[in-house]
PDB file of C-alpha atoms in Angstrom:
ATOM      1  CA  MET I   1     -21.466  -6.216   8.988  1.00 72.00           C
ATOM      2  CA  VAL I   2     -19.296  -4.705   6.246  1.00 81.00           C
ATOM      3  CA  GLU I   3     -16.196  -6.639   5.181  1.00 93.00           C
ATOM      4  CA  THR I   4     -12.935  -4.693   5.184  1.00 96.00           C
ATOM      5  CA  ALA I   5      -9.665  -5.612   3.480  1.00 96.00           C
ATOM      6  CA  ASP I   6      -6.292  -4.239   2.495  1.00 96.00           C
ATOM      7  CA  ILE I   7      -6.727  -3.048  -1.081  1.00 97.00           C
ATOM      8  CA  LYS I   8      -4.269  -1.786  -3.685  1.00 97.00           C
ATOM      9  CA  TYR I   9      -5.818   0.616  -6.202  1.00 98.00           C
ATOM     10  CA  LEU I  10      -5.055   1.597  -9.769  1.00 98.00           C
ATOM     11  CA  PHE I  11      -7.265   4.437 -11.059  1.00 98.00           C
ATOM     12  CA  LEU I  12      -6.948   5.638 -14.656  1.00 98.00           C
ATOM     13  CA  ASP I  13      -8.663   7.674 -17.310  1.00 97.00           C
ATOM     14  CA  VAL I  14      -8.102   8.806 -20.876  1.00 98.00           C
ATOM     15  CA  VAL I  15      -6.632  12.292 -21.204  1.00 97.00           C
ATOM     16  CA  GLY I  16      -8.729  14.583 -23.428  1.00 96.00           C
ATOM     17  CA  PHE I  17     -11.202  11.792 -24.172  1.00 96.00           C
ATOM     18  CA  THR I  18     -13.815  13.872 -26.031  1.00 94.00           C
ATOM     19  CA  LYS I  19     -11.553  16.635 -27.411  1.00 94.00           C
ATOM     20  CA  ASP I  20     -11.662  16.550 -31.243  1.00 94.00           C
ATOM     21  CA  ARG I  21     -12.697  12.878 -31.157  1.00 96.00           C
ATOM     22  CA  SER I  22     -15.831  11.446 -32.829  1.00 97.00           C
ATOM     23  CA  VAL I  23     -18.102   9.103 -30.889  1.00 97.00           C
ATOM     24  CA  GLU I  24     -16.829   6.274 -33.115  1.00 97.00           C
ATOM     25  CA  ALA I  25     -13.233   7.104 -32.211  1.00 97.00           C
ATOM     26  CA  GLN I  26     -14.239   7.342 -28.536  1.00 97.00           C
ATOM     27  CA  ALA I  27     -15.766   3.861 -28.727  1.00 97.00           C
ATOM     28  CA  LEU I  28     -12.585   2.471 -30.279  1.00 97.00           C
ATOM     29  CA  VAL I  29     -10.442   4.138 -27.597  1.00 98.00           C
ATOM     30  CA  VAL I  30     -12.556   2.507 -24.862  1.00 97.00           C
ATOM     31  CA  GLN I  31     -12.257  -0.877 -26.625  1.00 97.00           C
ATOM     32  CA  VAL I  32      -8.473  -0.536 -26.902  1.00 98.00           C
ATOM     33  CA  LEU I  33      -8.239   0.619 -23.283  1.00 98.00           C
ATOM     34  CA  ASN I  34     -10.290  -2.366 -22.077  1.00 97.00           C
ATOM     35  CA  MET I  35      -8.187  -4.760 -24.147  1.00 97.00           C
ATOM     36  CA  SER I  36      -4.949  -3.162 -22.896  1.00 98.00           C
ATOM     37  CA  VAL I  37      -6.053  -3.498 -19.279  1.00 97.00           C
ATOM     38  CA  GLN I  38      -7.158  -7.114 -19.785  1.00 96.00           C
ATOM     39  CA  ASN I  39      -3.822  -7.960 -21.435  1.00 96.00           C
ATOM     40  CA  ALA I  40      -1.937  -6.280 -18.593  1.00 96.00           C
ATOM     41  CA  LEU I  41      -3.954  -8.137 -15.953  1.00 94.00           C
ATOM     42  CA  ASN I  42      -3.475 -11.465 -17.719  1.00 92.00           C
ATOM     43  CA  SER I  43       0.273 -11.028 -18.137  1.00 92.00           C
ATOM     44  CA  VAL I  44       1.165  -9.338 -14.839  1.00 91.00           C
ATOM     45  CA  ALA I  45      -1.476  -9.795 -12.156  1.00 80.00           C
ATOM     46  CA  LYS I  46      -1.416 -13.345 -10.876  1.00 74.00           C
ATOM     47  CA  GLU I  47      -4.087 -12.677  -8.251  1.00 66.00           C
ATOM     48  CA  PRO I  48      -7.209 -14.847  -8.514  1.00 66.00           C
ATOM     49  CA  ASN I  49     -10.042 -13.091 -10.354  1.00 65.00           C
ATOM     50  CA  GLU I  50     -12.271 -13.111  -7.296  1.00 64.00           C
ATOM     51  CA  GLU I  51      -9.671 -10.972  -5.512  1.00 90.00           C
ATOM     52  CA  ARG I  52      -9.820  -8.298  -8.194  1.00 93.00           C
ATOM     53  CA  ILE I  53     -12.573  -5.802  -8.907  1.00 95.00           C
ATOM     54  CA  ALA I  54     -12.761  -3.638 -12.039  1.00 95.00           C
ATOM     55  CA  ILE I  55     -15.029  -0.603 -11.910  1.00 96.00           C
ATOM     56  CA  PRO I  56     -15.671   1.138 -15.264  1.00 95.00           C
ATOM     57  CA  THR I  57     -15.905   4.941 -15.165  1.00 95.00           C
ATOM     58  CA  GLY I  58     -16.741   5.771 -18.780  1.00 92.00           C
ATOM     59  CA  ASP I  59     -13.373   6.837 -20.177  1.00 96.00           C
ATOM     60  CA  GLY I  60     -11.402   5.050 -17.485  1.00 97.00           C
ATOM     61  CA  MET I  61     -11.636   2.600 -14.630  1.00 98.00           C
ATOM     62  CA  ALA I  62     -10.594   1.724 -11.135  1.00 98.00           C
ATOM     63  CA  LEU I  63      -8.945  -1.595 -10.399  1.00 97.00           C
ATOM     64  CA  ALA I  64      -8.956  -2.938  -6.863  1.00 97.00           C
ATOM     65  CA  PHE I  65      -6.538  -5.719  -5.891  1.00 96.00           C
ATOM     66  CA  ILE I  66      -7.883  -7.203  -2.682  1.00 95.00           C
ATOM     67  CA  ARG I  67      -5.447  -8.811  -0.233  1.00 91.00           C
ATOM     68  CA  ALA I  68      -2.806  -8.913  -2.998  1.00 90.00           C
ATOM     69  CA  ASP I  69       0.388 -10.671  -1.955  1.00 86.00           C
ATOM     70  CA  ARG I  70       2.626  -8.735  -4.366  1.00 89.00           C
ATOM     71  CA  LEU I  71       3.665  -5.375  -2.964  1.00 91.00           C
ATOM     72  CA  ASP I  72       3.851  -3.822  -6.428  1.00 95.00           C
ATOM     73  CA  VAL I  73       1.051  -5.526  -8.372  1.00 95.00           C
ATOM     74  CA  HIS I  74      -0.714  -2.215  -9.062  1.00 96.00           C
ATOM     75  CA  LEU I  75       2.494  -0.538 -10.257  1.00 96.00           C
ATOM     76  CA  CYS I  76       3.426  -3.480 -12.502  1.00 95.00           C
ATOM     77  CA  VAL I  77      -0.052  -3.519 -14.045  1.00 97.00           C
ATOM     78  CA  ALA I  78       0.086   0.272 -14.554  1.00 97.00           C
ATOM     79  CA  ARG I  79       3.417   0.035 -16.363  1.00 97.00           C
ATOM     80  CA  GLU I  80       2.133  -2.769 -18.594  1.00 97.00           C
ATOM     81  CA  ILE I  81      -1.002  -0.771 -19.441  1.00 98.00           C
ATOM     82  CA  LEU I  82       1.174   2.151 -20.547  1.00 98.00           C
ATOM     83  CA  ASP I  83       3.266  -0.243 -22.687  1.00 98.00           C
ATOM     84  CA  GLN I  84       0.135  -1.739 -24.264  1.00 97.00           C
ATOM     85  CA  ILE I  85      -1.231   1.718 -25.127  1.00 98.00           C
ATOM     86  CA  LYS I  86       2.126   2.831 -26.536  1.00 98.00           C
ATOM     87  CA  SER I  87       2.129  -0.234 -28.805  1.00 97.00           C
ATOM     88  CA  HIS I  88      -1.369   0.612 -30.009  1.00 98.00           C
ATOM     89  CA  ASN I  89      -0.414   4.247 -30.670  1.00 98.00           C
ATOM     90  CA  ASP I  90       2.727   3.175 -32.562  1.00 97.00           C
ATOM     91  CA  ARG I  91       0.591   0.987 -34.873  1.00 97.00           C
ATOM     92  CA  CYS I  92      -2.278   3.459 -35.348  1.00 96.00           C
ATOM     93  CA  SER I  93      -1.809   6.398 -37.714  1.00 95.00           C
ATOM     94  CA  ASP I  94      -5.177   8.041 -36.897  1.00 95.00           C
ATOM     95  CA  ALA I  95      -4.537  10.752 -34.288  1.00 94.00           C
ATOM     96  CA  THR I  96      -8.158  10.621 -33.102  1.00 95.00           C
ATOM     97  CA  ARG I  97      -7.689   6.972 -32.171  1.00 97.00           C
ATOM     98  CA  ASN I  98      -4.371   7.499 -30.405  1.00 97.00           C
ATOM     99  CA  PHE I  99      -4.632   8.295 -26.717  1.00 98.00           C
ATOM    100  CA  GLU I 100      -2.867   8.593 -23.400  1.00 98.00           C
ATOM    101  CA  VAL I 101      -3.975   7.663 -19.916  1.00 98.00           C
ATOM    102  CA  ARG I 102      -3.084   9.105 -16.550  1.00 98.00           C
ATOM    103  CA  ILE I 103      -2.782   6.731 -13.623  1.00 98.00           C
ATOM    104  CA  GLY I 104      -2.985   7.093  -9.846  1.00 98.00           C
ATOM    105  CA  LEU I 105      -2.020   4.369  -7.368  1.00 98.00           C
ATOM    106  CA  ASN I 106      -3.009   4.120  -3.737  1.00 98.00           C
ATOM    107  CA  GLU I 107      -3.447   1.581  -0.935  1.00 97.00           C
ATOM    108  CA  ASN I 108      -5.760   1.493   2.050  1.00 97.00           C
ATOM    109  CA  ARG I 109      -7.906  -0.702   4.249  1.00 97.00           C
ATOM    110  CA  ASP I 110     -11.355  -0.159   2.742  1.00 98.00           C
ATOM    111  CA  ASN I 111     -14.812  -1.687   2.650  1.00 97.00           C
ATOM    112  CA  ILE I 112     -16.024  -4.418   0.325  1.00 96.00           C
ATOM    113  CA  LEU I 113     -19.750  -4.250  -0.328  1.00 95.00           C
ATOM    114  CA  LEU I 114     -22.447  -4.878  -2.886  1.00 94.00           C
ATOM    115  CA  ASP I 115     -23.289  -2.018  -5.238  1.00 93.00           C
ATOM    116  CA  ILE I 116     -26.653  -1.040  -6.704  1.00 95.00           C
ATOM    117  CA  ASN I 117     -26.336  -3.887  -9.246  1.00 94.00           C
ATOM    118  CA  GLU I 118     -25.647  -6.428  -6.491  1.00 94.00           C
ATOM    119  CA  LYS I 119     -22.039  -6.730  -7.674  1.00 93.00           C
ATOM    120  CA  ARG I 120     -19.012  -6.767  -5.429  1.00 92.00           C
ATOM    121  CA  ASN I 121     -17.538  -3.285  -5.093  1.00 96.00           C
ATOM    122  CA  VAL I 122     -15.301  -1.218  -2.838  1.00 97.00           C
ATOM    123  CA  ALA I 123     -15.798   2.002  -0.913  1.00 97.00           C
ATOM    124  CA  GLY I 124     -13.604   4.093   1.318  1.00 97.00           C
ATOM    125  CA  ALA I 125     -10.860   6.642   1.533  1.00 97.00           C
ATOM    126  CA  GLY I 126      -8.408   4.533  -0.474  1.00 97.00           C
ATOM    127  CA  ILE I 127     -10.309   4.526  -3.745  1.00 97.00           C
ATOM    128  CA  SER I 128     -11.304   8.171  -3.336  1.00 97.00           C
ATOM    129  CA  MET I 129      -7.662   9.158  -2.842  1.00 97.00           C
ATOM    130  CA  ALA I 130      -6.580   7.035  -5.823  1.00 98.00           C
ATOM    131  CA  GLN I 131      -8.934   9.083  -8.011  1.00 97.00           C
ATOM    132  CA  ARG I 132      -7.550  12.353  -6.610  1.00 96.00           C
ATOM    133  CA  ILE I 133      -3.971  11.197  -7.182  1.00 96.00           C
ATOM    134  CA  MET I 134      -4.814  10.208 -10.774  1.00 97.00           C
ATOM    135  CA  SER I 135      -6.431  13.587 -11.442  1.00 96.00           C
ATOM    136  CA  GLN I 136      -3.062  15.260 -10.779  1.00 95.00           C
ATOM    137  CA  ALA I 137      -1.178  13.117 -13.313  1.00 95.00           C
ATOM    138  CA  ASP I 138      -0.342  14.019 -16.885  1.00 95.00           C
ATOM    139  CA  GLY I 139      -0.803  11.682 -19.852  1.00 97.00           C
ATOM    140  CA  GLY I 140       1.538   8.712 -19.722  1.00 96.00           C
ATOM    141  CA  GLN I 141       2.329   9.406 -16.055  1.00 96.00           C
ATOM    142  CA  ILE I 142       1.873   7.198 -12.999  1.00 96.00           C
ATOM    143  CA  LEU I 143       1.520   9.022  -9.684  1.00 96.00           C
ATOM    144  CA  VAL I 144       1.664   7.080  -6.435  1.00 95.00           C
ATOM    145  CA  GLY I 145       0.206   8.000  -3.071  1.00 94.00           C
ATOM    146  CA  GLN I 146       2.299   8.366   0.064  1.00 93.00           C
ATOM    147  CA  THR I 147       1.407   4.864   1.289  1.00 94.00           C
ATOM    148  CA  VAL I 148       2.555   3.285  -1.977  1.00 94.00           C
ATOM    149  CA  TYR I 149       5.744   5.339  -1.941  1.00 91.00           C
ATOM    150  CA  GLU I 150       6.580   4.353   1.642  1.00 92.00           C
ATOM    151  CA  ARG I 151       6.001   0.685   0.911  1.00 94.00           C
ATOM    152  CA  LEU I 152       7.952   0.467  -2.363  1.00 93.00           C
ATOM    153  CA  GLN I 153      10.727   3.083  -2.115  1.00 90.00           C
ATOM    154  CA  PRO I 154      12.927   1.091   0.336  1.00 92.00           C
ATOM    155  CA  ARG I 155      12.951  -1.924  -2.019  1.00 93.00           C
ATOM    156  CA  GLU I 156      16.079  -2.271  -4.195  1.00 90.00           C
ATOM    157  CA  GLN I 157      13.976  -2.482  -7.344  1.00 91.00           C
ATOM    158  CA  TYR I 158      12.392   0.922  -6.655  1.00 90.00           C
ATOM    159  CA  MET I 159      14.944   2.710  -4.483  1.00 85.00           C
ATOM    160  CA  ASN I 160      15.857   5.297  -7.144  1.00 83.00           C
ATOM    161  CA  SER I 161      12.655   5.162  -9.194  1.00 85.00           C
ATOM    162  CA  PHE I 162      10.498   7.808  -7.562  1.00 82.00           C
ATOM    163  CA  ARG I 163      10.616  11.585  -7.926  1.00 78.00           C
ATOM    164  CA  GLY I 164       8.850  14.048  -5.660  1.00 75.00           C
ATOM    165  CA  PHE I 165       5.631  15.632  -6.843  1.00 70.00           C
ATOM    166  CA  GLN I 166       3.733  18.579  -5.471  1.00 68.00           C
ATOM    167  CA  GLY I 167       0.008  18.325  -6.223  1.00 62.00           C
ATOM    168  CA  ARG I 168      -1.911  21.168  -7.792  1.00 63.00           C
ATOM    169  CA  GLY I 169      -4.652  22.575  -5.564  1.00 58.00           C
TER     170      GLY I 169
END
């Protein structure tokens, strides 16, 4: 039997990852991205590690927060990642080592399973939609799915924080 759980997703990738960027610069960008995400998770996400799955995608990643108590953990981590990357870019004068990410957030009840490497992974409509939402974002932008919007928008902290967005076909 497959385990299912409520999962909050953060999907991100580097905008223009290979454009005018050497393989050495690409490697540094991935290192900085990984460090930025780790710093964001350590400072913002208080969920136990076993309730978090990170799935690398080459020039990006998907983060799954399983049964997270905080309604906005994925949004808080996304904002901290953007802050971490901005700090890196402010310190780095080499344009080929500066970068932006685009981020998509979603939530859904999805499956938890073992992947080809026998590691814990997720599958379902939620992660697929998170990737589609991310693909519509611009660099430095966080787009949220309808479920995330409906859950967070009525909260005082977020009541006036969201703007409408019409996806590109």
